Amino acid sequence: MRMLISVATAALGVALAAAPALAAEPGEVVIVAPAGPQTMDGCQSNVSSTARILKQNVLEALTIVDPVKGGAAPRLATSWEQSADGSWLFKLRPGVMFHDGTPLTPETVVYSFERMLDKALGCDPFIFVFSGVEVKAEAVDAETVRITTNPVQPILPLMVESVAIVPLATPRNELTRAPLGTGPYVFTNWDTQTSVTLTRAPSYWGEMPAVTKATFIWRSEASVRAAMVDVGEADLALSISEQDARDTDLMYQSAEMSRIKINNDQPPFNDVRVRKALNYALDRRALIGTLLNPRITLANQIVGPSVFGYDPAIGQYEYDPVEARRLLDEARAAGAPIDRPIRMISIAGSSTFANQDEVIAAFIAMWKQVGLSVTNEALEMGLFRSSIRRENFDPNRNPTLVFSNHDNTTGDAGMSIFSKYHSSNGTSDLPDTPEGIKAMDALIESGMAAVGDERRRIFGEAMRLEHDEIVPEVWLYYMVNIVRKSDRINYEPNPRTSQVIDLATITLN
Amino acid sequence: MLKFVVMRFLSGGLSLAILVTLIFFFARLTGNPTDLYVPMDASEAVRAQIAEQRGFNDPVVVQFGNFLADLARGDLGQSLRYARPAIDVVADAMPTTLTLAGLAIPIATVLALVIGSLGALHPGGIFDRIAGGATLGAASLPDFWLAIIGILVFAVVLRWLPTSGTGTALHWVLPVAVLVFRPLGILAQVVRTSMLGVLSSDYIRAAEAKGLRWPAVLVGHALPNAVIPMIMVVVYQAAGILNGAVIVEVVFGMPGVGRLMLDSIMFRDFNLLQAVVIVTAIAIFIAAAVADLLLALIDPRLTHD
């Protein structure tokens, strides 16, 4: 028996010794995210699981988006100006070295643009930001790069934020799994199944950050992420669910808004009165603080207040079931088939926010109150994506709503307005008449070509028209997100936190 | 015996070929994956280009021909999501799943043998009743609930174990414990039922009449016959874990095959899906073949056909 006890004690000792270190080394932080990266190349700068590790930490671009005020700020370029011919000249920061010891030169910038915008590589900057735009980068002198686009891009300084500048050692025709950049952190290790490690770059050109080593790990389950901070296994846990949140967690306005698209290909949705009634019938405020986080706010345009172009003067469709019924009665009298069953589609297994299913059920009940019969159908993601393309609309289908979300992390409303309302996009929502489509396209194009206050005015005008007259959607909410942090660190989340974790902004207690 | 082994491998190979063909065509029935690889806002030109580059525009029969030609060279293609060879992605995930199965199944089997045998010794007794209820409960408890409760109790409240992840021996305790429950519940019921039948056999009574002691009767005579029906159940349970203990892998952040398979379906990563299915099918085929051989060794009558 004595021997048994000895063996048991020894086993316990070994087990405790093998227990994970609950306290990280000084200077080291552990960040737990909902999903791990699939790739490790700046080419995938729009995939949040990759971007939040690399962007601004390992890889830097010519400019950076100001996460609070929006707009472009200097990073690897110290200044920029537009030439008379519409091209842009970017002056490079002197003395910057890549992690492989080679210097930042105009040639490396040209190489990075050619690589990132190579159609064959299909990088995110090419697909998301520069789609349909011809780009030519060329070295002007030892510290200046000229970037010419066709058509001319007035917000090019903002757009180049998506192009990571990499050294010539980065493979040209394939994705790298060992990224090299100029950022404050060196990519050190990627255990594809468990973690990514970054260590502070000793020769960084800027101010030396406090965090010396960062380990990114991933857990799908929000309650597990939250528990990891509680027991000291992680310092920062992203995307804490409403149910697991507590008062000490940090909430922030994310760059995301939720919306329900109204496809006007089928009656009665080709009648603007019905589209307005869909908005008036929803008591969105009643769900805030009950089913939804108390800090969620009502949306009324495609971008939130932190984005350049947001128009604070646009009103709200406040809950008014009487007005909704009146509009529906009017439309019915004019021949609109109000009684047709309405189908709403959403993505199966994907929640834009906590309690999404309950919120959808509540909306369907509210629409029923005013006489609209809506059923929700959750589709597999691929089917959902093909179903929302106008070219795939079945002429005999039911009137269709699309539960969706949109986020703008560029800081400029142009990207959102162009992709959601311009007719060149296969999923955008358009005015009812060809003249209306033409006019909206022209307005958006003029906004994309404008700068400064004129740009803001035109975008504001486009979003006001969409809200007051075209009504292609039901505007729902500007979302908030929740993170949990340990007492070891100081960190203030911002609207881009879901996409970018700027390690340099973390300080240690 | 040699003929038996050869026939077993031939039938396994045929099953694998049918499975590979079915998975190829069924995966493509879900549609063109281009929509998942370009943003919803992408222009038509970009969509067409991506589809063309990745061969999604080729007729399915051409795609199948290419797939077979690559397969003959041992090339299962690139994973679209991971941008690396699909077989490498599966090879990274396989050790985790094999470890989970390799720990959970033996533990469940040994415990089931003990609990089932003891229950069968005194059917209707207190131990049998408690064990019967407990094993039935173990077989019915949802993995997800068990996993979350396990984390709350042993990681958050007691702080004895890590919440999740891999790295030390302690990281495996909770996931394996959760995975043990269901096979244990099922196997214990199988052992009990089988043992009850064996214990009432004439040869057991003869062994008793010879004056053998109970442990010798139980271990030497009853158990070898009682485990025969259990072996295939063990293999089926192991196959379940090899196919992916999805919930355990998701909750505990364990990078296994189940999660990979689910993601490859959700994101229409055909090459990865095919690689996962082929590798797990081979693993299950090997497990089933070993079980067959084991059964043939225990009961030579099985090789006569």
Short mmCIF file of N, CA, C and O in Angstrom, two decimals, chain A residues 195-295:
data_model
loop_
_atom_site.label_atom_id
_atom_site.label_comp_id
_atom_site.label_asym_id
_atom_site.label_seq_id
_atom_site.Cartn_x
_atom_site.Cartn_y
_atom_site.Cartn_z
N SER A 195 -0.31 27.27 -33.06
CA SER A 195 0.04 28.65 -32.69
C SER A 195 0.95 29.32 -33.72
O SER A 195 1.57 28.66 -34.55
N VAL A 196 0.99 30.64 -33.63
CA VAL A 196 1.94 31.45 -34.40
C VAL A 196 2.69 32.33 -33.41
O VAL A 196 2.08 32.89 -32.50
N THR A 197 3.99 32.41 -33.56
CA THR A 197 4.77 33.23 -32.64
C THR A 197 5.49 34.35 -33.38
O THR A 197 6.09 34.13 -34.44
N LEU A 198 5.42 35.54 -32.81
CA LEU A 198 6.15 36.70 -33.34
C LEU A 198 7.08 37.20 -32.24
O LEU A 198 6.70 37.19 -31.07
N THR A 199 8.26 37.64 -32.62
CA THR A 199 9.15 38.23 -31.62
C THR A 199 9.55 39.64 -32.06
O THR A 199 9.57 39.94 -33.26
N ARG A 200 9.84 40.47 -31.10
CA ARG A 200 10.13 41.88 -31.39
C ARG A 200 11.36 42.00 -32.28
O ARG A 200 12.37 41.34 -32.04
N ALA A 201 11.25 42.85 -33.28
CA ALA A 201 12.37 43.05 -34.21
C ALA A 201 13.36 44.03 -33.59
O ALA A 201 13.00 45.17 -33.28
N PRO A 202 14.61 43.60 -33.37
CA PRO A 202 15.57 44.48 -32.68
C PRO A 202 15.91 45.74 -33.48
O PRO A 202 16.27 46.76 -32.90
N SER A 203 15.77 45.66 -34.81
CA SER A 203 16.21 46.82 -35.60
C SER A 203 15.02 47.57 -36.21
O SER A 203 15.14 48.12 -37.30
N TYR A 204 13.90 47.58 -35.51
CA TYR A 204 12.72 48.25 -36.06
C TYR A 204 12.96 49.75 -36.19
O TYR A 204 13.56 50.36 -35.30
N TRP A 205 12.46 50.33 -37.27
CA TRP A 205 12.72 51.75 -37.53
C TRP A 205 11.95 52.67 -36.58
O TRP A 205 12.36 53.81 -36.35
N GLY A 206 10.86 52.20 -36.03
CA GLY A 206 10.01 53.07 -35.21
C GLY A 206 10.26 52.86 -33.73
O GLY A 206 11.25 52.26 -33.33
N GLU A 207 9.31 53.36 -32.94
CA GLU A 207 9.41 53.23 -31.49
C GLU A 207 9.32 51.76 -31.10
O GLU A 207 8.49 51.03 -31.63
N MET A 208 10.17 51.33 -30.17
CA MET A 208 10.20 49.92 -29.78
C MET A 208 8.96 49.58 -28.93
O MET A 208 8.71 50.23 -27.91
N PRO A 209 8.15 48.60 -29.35
CA PRO A 209 6.95 48.27 -28.57
C PRO A 209 7.30 47.56 -27.26
O PRO A 209 8.41 47.03 -27.11
N ALA A 210 6.35 47.54 -26.33
CA ALA A 210 6.60 46.94 -25.00
C ALA A 210 6.57 45.42 -25.05
O ALA A 210 7.32 44.75 -24.35
N VAL A 211 5.72 44.87 -25.88
CA VAL A 211 5.59 43.41 -25.95
C VAL A 211 6.79 42.83 -26.70
O VAL A 211 7.08 43.25 -27.82
N THR A 212 7.47 41.87 -26.06
CA THR A 212 8.67 41.30 -26.69
C THR A 212 8.34 40.07 -27.52
O THR A 212 9.06 39.75 -28.48
N LYS A 213 7.30 39.38 -27.15
CA LYS A 213 6.95 38.15 -27.86
C LYS A 213 5.43 37.99 -27.81
O LYS A 213 4.82 38.22 -26.77
N ALA A 214 4.84 37.63 -28.94
CA ALA A 214 3.39 37.43 -28.96
C ALA A 214 3.09 36.06 -29.55
O ALA A 214 3.64 35.68 -30.58
N THR A 215 2.23 35.34 -28.86
CA THR A 215 1.81 34.03 -29.35
C THR A 215 0.32 34.09 -29.64
O THR A 215 -0.47 34.46 -28.78
N PHE A 216 -0.03 33.78 -30.88
CA PHE A 216 -1.44 33.74 -31.27
C PHE A 216 -1.90 32.29 -31.25
O PHE A 216 -1.27 31.43 -31.89
N ILE A 217 -2.97 32.01 -30.52
CA ILE A 217 -3.55 30.67 -30.53
C ILE A 217 -5.02 30.81 -30.89
O ILE A 217 -5.53 31.93 -30.97
N TRP A 218 -5.72 29.70 -31.11
CA TRP A 218 -7.11 29.82 -31.54
C TRP A 218 -7.98 28.74 -30.91
O TRP A 218 -7.56 27.60 -30.74
N ARG A 219 -9.18 29.15 -30.51
CA ARG A 219 -10.20 28.25 -29.98
C ARG A 219 -11.54 28.70 -30.56
O ARG A 219 -11.89 29.89 -30.47
N SER A 220 -12.30 27.77 -31.08
CA SER A 220 -13.58 28.15 -31.71
C SER A 220 -14.63 28.55 -30.68
O SER A 220 -15.49 29.37 -30.96
N GLU A 221 -14.56 27.95 -29.51
CA GLU A 221 -15.63 28.12 -28.53
C GLU A 221 -15.40 29.38 -27.69
O GLU A 221 -14.37 29.51 -27.02
N ALA A 222 -16.38 30.31 -27.73
CA ALA A 222 -16.20 31.59 -27.04
C ALA A 222 -16.03 31.39 -25.53
O ALA A 222 -15.23 32.09 -24.90
N SER A 223 -16.75 30.45 -24.95
CA SER A 223 -16.66 30.24 -23.50
C SER A 223 -15.26 29.75 -23.11
O SER A 223 -14.74 30.08 -22.04
N VAL A 224 -14.64 28.97 -23.99
CA VAL A 224 -13.28 28.48 -23.71
C VAL A 224 -12.30 29.65 -23.80
O VAL A 224 -11.41 29.80 -22.96
N ARG A 225 -12.49 30.52 -24.81
CA ARG A 225 -11.60 31.68 -24.93
C ARG A 225 -11.68 32.55 -23.67
O ARG A 225 -10.66 32.99 -23.14
N ALA A 226 -12.91 32.77 -23.22
CA ALA A 226 -13.10 33.60 -22.03
C ALA A 226 -12.43 32.94 -20.82
O ALA A 226 -11.73 33.60 -20.04
N ALA A 227 -12.60 31.61 -20.68
CA ALA A 227 -12.03 30.90 -19.53
C ALA A 227 -10.50 30.96 -19.56
O ALA A 227 -9.86 31.00 -18.51
N MET A 228 -9.93 30.99 -20.75
CA MET A 228 -8.46 31.00 -20.85
C MET A 228 -7.86 32.26 -20.25
O MET A 228 -6.79 32.22 -19.66
N VAL A 229 -8.56 33.39 -20.38
CA VAL A 229 -8.06 34.62 -19.74
C VAL A 229 -8.24 34.51 -18.23
O VAL A 229 -7.35 34.86 -17.45
N ASP A 230 -9.36 33.94 -17.81
CA ASP A 230 -9.64 33.82 -16.37
C ASP A 230 -8.58 32.99 -15.65
O ASP A 230 -8.22 33.29 -14.52
N VAL A 231 -8.11 31.92 -16.30
CA VAL A 231 -7.15 31.05 -15.62
C VAL A 231 -5.70 31.41 -15.95
O VAL A 231 -4.78 30.73 -15.54
N GLY A 232 -5.50 32.47 -16.70
CA GLY A 232 -4.14 32.94 -16.98
C GLY A 232 -3.47 32.27 -18.16
O GLY A 232 -2.25 32.39 -18.33
N GLU A 233 -4.23 31.55 -18.98
CA GLU A 233 -3.62 30.90 -20.15
C GLU A 233 -3.48 31.87 -21.32
O GLU A 233 -2.76 31.60 -22.27
N ALA A 234 -4.26 32.95 -21.30
CA ALA A 234 -4.19 33.94 -22.37
C ALA A 234 -4.33 35.34 -21.78
O ALA A 234 -4.86 35.50 -20.67
N ASP A 235 -3.82 36.33 -22.51
CA ASP A 235 -3.91 37.71 -22.04
C ASP A 235 -5.03 38.47 -22.73
O ASP A 235 -5.53 39.46 -22.21
N LEU A 236 -5.38 38.04 -23.92
CA LEU A 236 -6.41 38.75 -24.67
C LEU A 236 -7.26 37.71 -25.42
O LEU A 236 -6.72 36.89 -26.16
N ALA A 237 -8.56 37.74 -25.18
CA ALA A 237 -9.47 36.81 -25.87
C ALA A 237 -10.41 37.63 -26.73
O ALA A 237 -11.07 38.56 -26.24
N LEU A 238 -10.47 37.31 -28.02
CA LEU A 238 -11.30 38.07 -28.96
C LEU A 238 -12.69 37.47 -29.07
O LEU A 238 -12.87 36.27 -28.83
N SER A 239 -13.65 38.29 -29.46
CA SER A 239 -15.02 37.86 -29.76
C SER A 239 -15.63 37.03 -28.63
O SER A 239 -15.94 35.86 -28.78
N ILE A 240 -15.79 37.69 -27.51
CA ILE A 240 -16.48 37.04 -26.38
C ILE A 240 -17.99 37.17 -26.63
O ILE A 240 -18.47 38.23 -27.01
N SER A 241 -18.70 36.08 -26.44
CA SER A 241 -20.14 36.14 -26.72
C SER A 241 -20.88 36.87 -25.61
O SER A 241 -20.38 37.01 -24.50
N GLU A 242 -22.07 37.33 -25.97
CA GLU A 242 -22.92 38.07 -25.04
C GLU A 242 -23.12 37.30 -23.73
O GLU A 242 -23.04 37.86 -22.64
N GLN A 243 -23.35 35.99 -23.86
CA GLN A 243 -23.65 35.16 -22.69
C GLN A 243 -22.46 35.06 -21.74
O GLN A 243 -22.63 34.93 -20.54
N ASP A 244 -21.25 35.11 -22.30
CA ASP A 244 -20.06 34.94 -21.46
C ASP A 244 -19.51 36.27 -20.97
O ASP A 244 -18.59 36.30 -20.16
N ALA A 245 -20.04 37.37 -21.49
CA ALA A 245 -19.47 38.69 -21.17
C ALA A 245 -19.80 39.10 -19.74
O ALA A 245 -20.80 38.69 -19.17
N ARG A 246 -18.92 39.91 -19.18
CA ARG A 246 -19.20 40.50 -17.88
C ARG A 246 -18.75 41.96 -17.90
O ARG A 246 -18.14 42.42 -18.87
N ASP A 247 -19.05 42.68 -16.82
CA ASP A 247 -18.86 44.13 -16.83
C ASP A 247 -17.42 44.56 -17.11
O ASP A 247 -17.19 45.61 -17.70
N THR A 248 -16.46 43.75 -16.66
CA THR A 248 -15.06 44.17 -16.82
C THR A 248 -14.55 43.93 -18.24
O THR A 248 -13.44 44.36 -18.57
N ASP A 249 -15.29 43.25 -19.08
CA ASP A 249 -14.85 43.03 -20.46
C ASP A 249 -14.91 44.34 -21.24
O ASP A 249 -15.64 45.26 -20.88
N LEU A 250 -14.13 44.39 -22.31
CA LEU A 250 -14.07 45.62 -23.11
C LEU A 250 -14.98 45.51 -24.32
O LEU A 250 -14.88 44.55 -25.08
N MET A 251 -15.88 46.49 -24.45
CA MET A 251 -16.76 46.49 -25.62
C MET A 251 -16.30 47.60 -26.56
O MET A 251 -15.83 48.63 -26.12
N TYR A 252 -16.46 47.36 -27.85
CA TYR A 252 -16.10 48.40 -28.80
C TYR A 252 -17.01 48.33 -30.01
O TYR A 252 -17.53 47.27 -30.36
N GLN A 253 -17.19 49.50 -30.61
CA GLN A 253 -17.98 49.58 -31.83
C GLN A 253 -17.17 48.94 -32.95
O GLN A 253 -16.08 49.41 -33.26
N SER A 254 -17.67 47.87 -33.52
CA SER A 254 -16.91 47.23 -34.60
C SER A 254 -17.22 47.95 -35.91
O SER A 254 -18.06 48.84 -35.96
N ALA A 255 -16.51 47.53 -36.96
CA ALA A 255 -16.74 48.18 -38.27
C ALA A 255 -17.90 47.50 -39.00
O ALA A 255 -18.10 47.72 -40.18
N GLU A 256 -18.66 46.69 -38.30
CA GLU A 256 -19.66 45.85 -38.93
C GLU A 256 -21.06 46.39 -38.73
O GLU A 256 -21.37 46.93 -37.67
N MET A 257 -21.90 46.30 -39.76
CA MET A 257 -23.32 46.62 -39.60
C MET A 257 -24.14 45.45 -40.16
O MET A 257 -23.70 44.74 -41.04
N SER A 258 -25.33 45.26 -39.56
CA SER A 258 -26.19 44.19 -40.05
C SER A 258 -27.34 44.80 -40.83
O SER A 258 -27.78 45.92 -40.55
N ARG A 259 -27.82 44.08 -41.84
CA ARG A 259 -28.82 44.61 -42.74
C ARG A 259 -29.62 43.49 -43.36
O ARG A 259 -29.17 42.33 -43.35
N ILE A 260 -30.79 43.82 -43.87
CA ILE A 260 -31.57 42.85 -44.63
C ILE A 260 -31.80 43.44 -46.01
O ILE A 260 -32.50 44.46 -46.16
N LYS A 261 -31.18 42.84 -47.01
CA LYS A 261 -31.33 43.32 -48.38
C LYS A 261 -32.73 42.98 -48.89
O LYS A 261 -33.25 41.90 -48.62
N ILE A 262 -33.32 43.91 -49.62
CA ILE A 262 -34.64 43.66 -50.21
C ILE A 262 -34.45 43.54 -51.73
O ILE A 262 -34.25 44.54 -52.41
N ASN A 263 -34.49 42.33 -52.26
CA ASN A 263 -34.33 42.14 -53.71
C ASN A 263 -35.61 42.60 -54.40
O ASN A 263 -36.68 42.03 -54.17
N ASN A 264 -35.49 43.61 -55.26
CA ASN A 264 -36.70 44.19 -55.85
C ASN A 264 -37.07 43.54 -57.20
O ASN A 264 -37.79 44.12 -57.99
N ASP A 265 -36.54 42.32 -57.44
CA ASP A 265 -36.85 41.66 -58.72
C ASP A 265 -38.28 41.12 -58.75
O ASP A 265 -38.83 40.88 -59.83
N GLN A 266 -38.88 40.88 -57.58
CA GLN A 266 -40.22 40.30 -57.53
C GLN A 266 -41.20 41.24 -56.84
O GLN A 266 -40.84 41.88 -55.85
N PRO A 267 -42.46 41.32 -57.33
CA PRO A 267 -43.47 42.05 -56.59
C PRO A 267 -43.80 41.29 -55.30
O PRO A 267 -43.66 40.08 -55.30
N PRO A 268 -44.12 41.94 -54.22
CA PRO A 268 -44.41 43.37 -54.10
C PRO A 268 -43.19 44.22 -53.79
O PRO A 268 -43.33 45.41 -53.54
N PHE A 269 -41.97 43.62 -53.81
CA PHE A 269 -40.79 44.40 -53.42
C PHE A 269 -40.37 45.42 -54.47
O PHE A 269 -39.44 46.19 -54.25
N ASN A 270 -41.00 45.39 -55.64
CA ASN A 270 -40.71 46.42 -56.62
C ASN A 270 -41.48 47.70 -56.33
O ASN A 270 -41.42 48.66 -57.08
N ASP A 271 -42.24 47.69 -55.23
CA ASP A 271 -42.99 48.87 -54.80
C ASP A 271 -42.28 49.46 -53.58
O ASP A 271 -42.16 48.78 -52.54
N VAL A 272 -41.83 50.70 -53.70
CA VAL A 272 -41.03 51.29 -52.63
C VAL A 272 -41.83 51.40 -51.32
O VAL A 272 -41.27 51.37 -50.22
N ARG A 273 -43.18 51.49 -51.43
CA ARG A 273 -43.99 51.58 -50.22
C ARG A 273 -43.85 50.31 -49.38
O ARG A 273 -43.80 50.36 -48.16
N VAL A 274 -43.77 49.18 -50.06
CA VAL A 274 -43.62 47.91 -49.32
C VAL A 274 -42.24 47.86 -48.67
O VAL A 274 -42.10 47.41 -47.52
N ARG A 275 -41.24 48.35 -49.36
CA ARG A 275 -39.89 48.32 -48.80
C ARG A 275 -39.81 49.24 -47.58
O ARG A 275 -39.15 48.92 -46.59
N LYS A 276 -40.50 50.38 -47.65
CA LYS A 276 -40.52 51.26 -46.47
C LYS A 276 -41.29 50.60 -45.32
O LYS A 276 -40.90 50.69 -44.15
N ALA A 277 -42.40 49.91 -45.67
CA ALA A 277 -43.20 49.25 -44.64
C ALA A 277 -42.37 48.19 -43.91
O ALA A 277 -42.50 48.01 -42.69
N LEU A 278 -41.50 47.49 -44.66
CA LEU A 278 -40.64 46.49 -44.02
C LEU A 278 -39.78 47.15 -42.95
O LEU A 278 -39.50 46.56 -41.89
N ASN A 279 -39.34 48.39 -43.22
CA ASN A 279 -38.53 49.11 -42.24
C ASN A 279 -39.36 49.59 -41.05
O ASN A 279 -38.98 49.41 -39.90
N TYR A 280 -40.51 50.22 -41.36
CA TYR A 280 -41.34 50.77 -40.29
C TYR A 280 -41.88 49.69 -39.34
O TYR A 280 -42.14 49.94 -38.18
N ALA A 281 -42.02 48.47 -39.85
CA ALA A 281 -42.67 47.42 -39.05
C ALA A 281 -41.78 46.86 -37.95
O ALA A 281 -42.26 46.19 -37.04
N LEU A 282 -40.46 47.14 -38.03
CA LEU A 282 -39.55 46.53 -37.05
C LEU A 282 -39.28 47.45 -35.86
O LEU A 282 -38.83 48.58 -36.04
N ASP A 283 -39.54 46.91 -34.66
CA ASP A 283 -39.20 47.65 -33.44
C ASP A 283 -37.78 47.26 -33.05
O ASP A 283 -37.56 46.45 -32.15
N ARG A 284 -36.81 47.86 -33.74
CA ARG A 284 -35.41 47.47 -33.52
C ARG A 284 -34.94 47.84 -32.12
O ARG A 284 -34.16 47.12 -31.50
N ARG A 285 -35.44 49.00 -31.62
CA ARG A 285 -34.97 49.45 -30.30
C ARG A 285 -35.36 48.47 -29.19
O ARG A 285 -34.65 48.32 -28.20
N ALA A 286 -36.52 47.81 -29.36
CA ALA A 286 -37.01 46.92 -28.30
C ALA A 286 -36.06 45.76 -28.05
O ALA A 286 -36.06 45.18 -26.97
N LEU A 287 -35.26 45.40 -29.05
CA LEU A 287 -34.37 44.24 -28.90
C LEU A 287 -33.03 44.62 -28.28
O LEU A 287 -32.29 43.76 -27.81
N ILE A 288 -32.73 45.93 -28.27
CA ILE A 288 -31.45 46.38 -27.69
C ILE A 288 -31.57 46.32 -26.17
O ILE A 288 -32.51 46.86 -25.59
N GLY A 289 -30.62 45.66 -25.55
CA GLY A 289 -30.68 45.53 -24.09
C GLY A 289 -31.47 44.31 -23.66
O GLY A 289 -31.51 43.98 -22.48
N THR A 290 -32.15 43.68 -24.61
CA THR A 290 -32.87 42.44 -24.26
C THR A 290 -32.18 41.29 -24.99
O THR A 290 -31.41 40.55 -24.41
N LEU A 291 -32.46 41.17 -26.28
CA LEU A 291 -31.76 40.12 -27.05
C LEU A 291 -30.38 40.58 -27.47
O LEU A 291 -29.50 39.77 -27.74
N LEU A 292 -30.19 41.91 -27.55
CA LEU A 292 -28.93 42.42 -28.07
C LEU A 292 -28.19 43.25 -27.03
O LEU A 292 -28.80 43.79 -26.10
N ASN A 293 -26.89 43.35 -27.24
CA ASN A 293 -26.04 44.13 -26.35
C ASN A 293 -26.59 45.55 -26.21
O ASN A 293 -26.96 46.17 -27.20
N PRO A 294 -26.60 46.09 -24.98
CA PRO A 294 -27.16 47.44 -24.78
C PRO A 294 -26.43 48.53 -25.56
O PRO A 294 -26.97 49.61 -25.77
N ARG A 295 -25.18 48.27 -25.97
CA ARG A 295 -24.42 49.32 -26.67
C ARG A 295 -24.56 49.27 -28.18
O ARG A 295 -23.99 50.09 -28.88
#
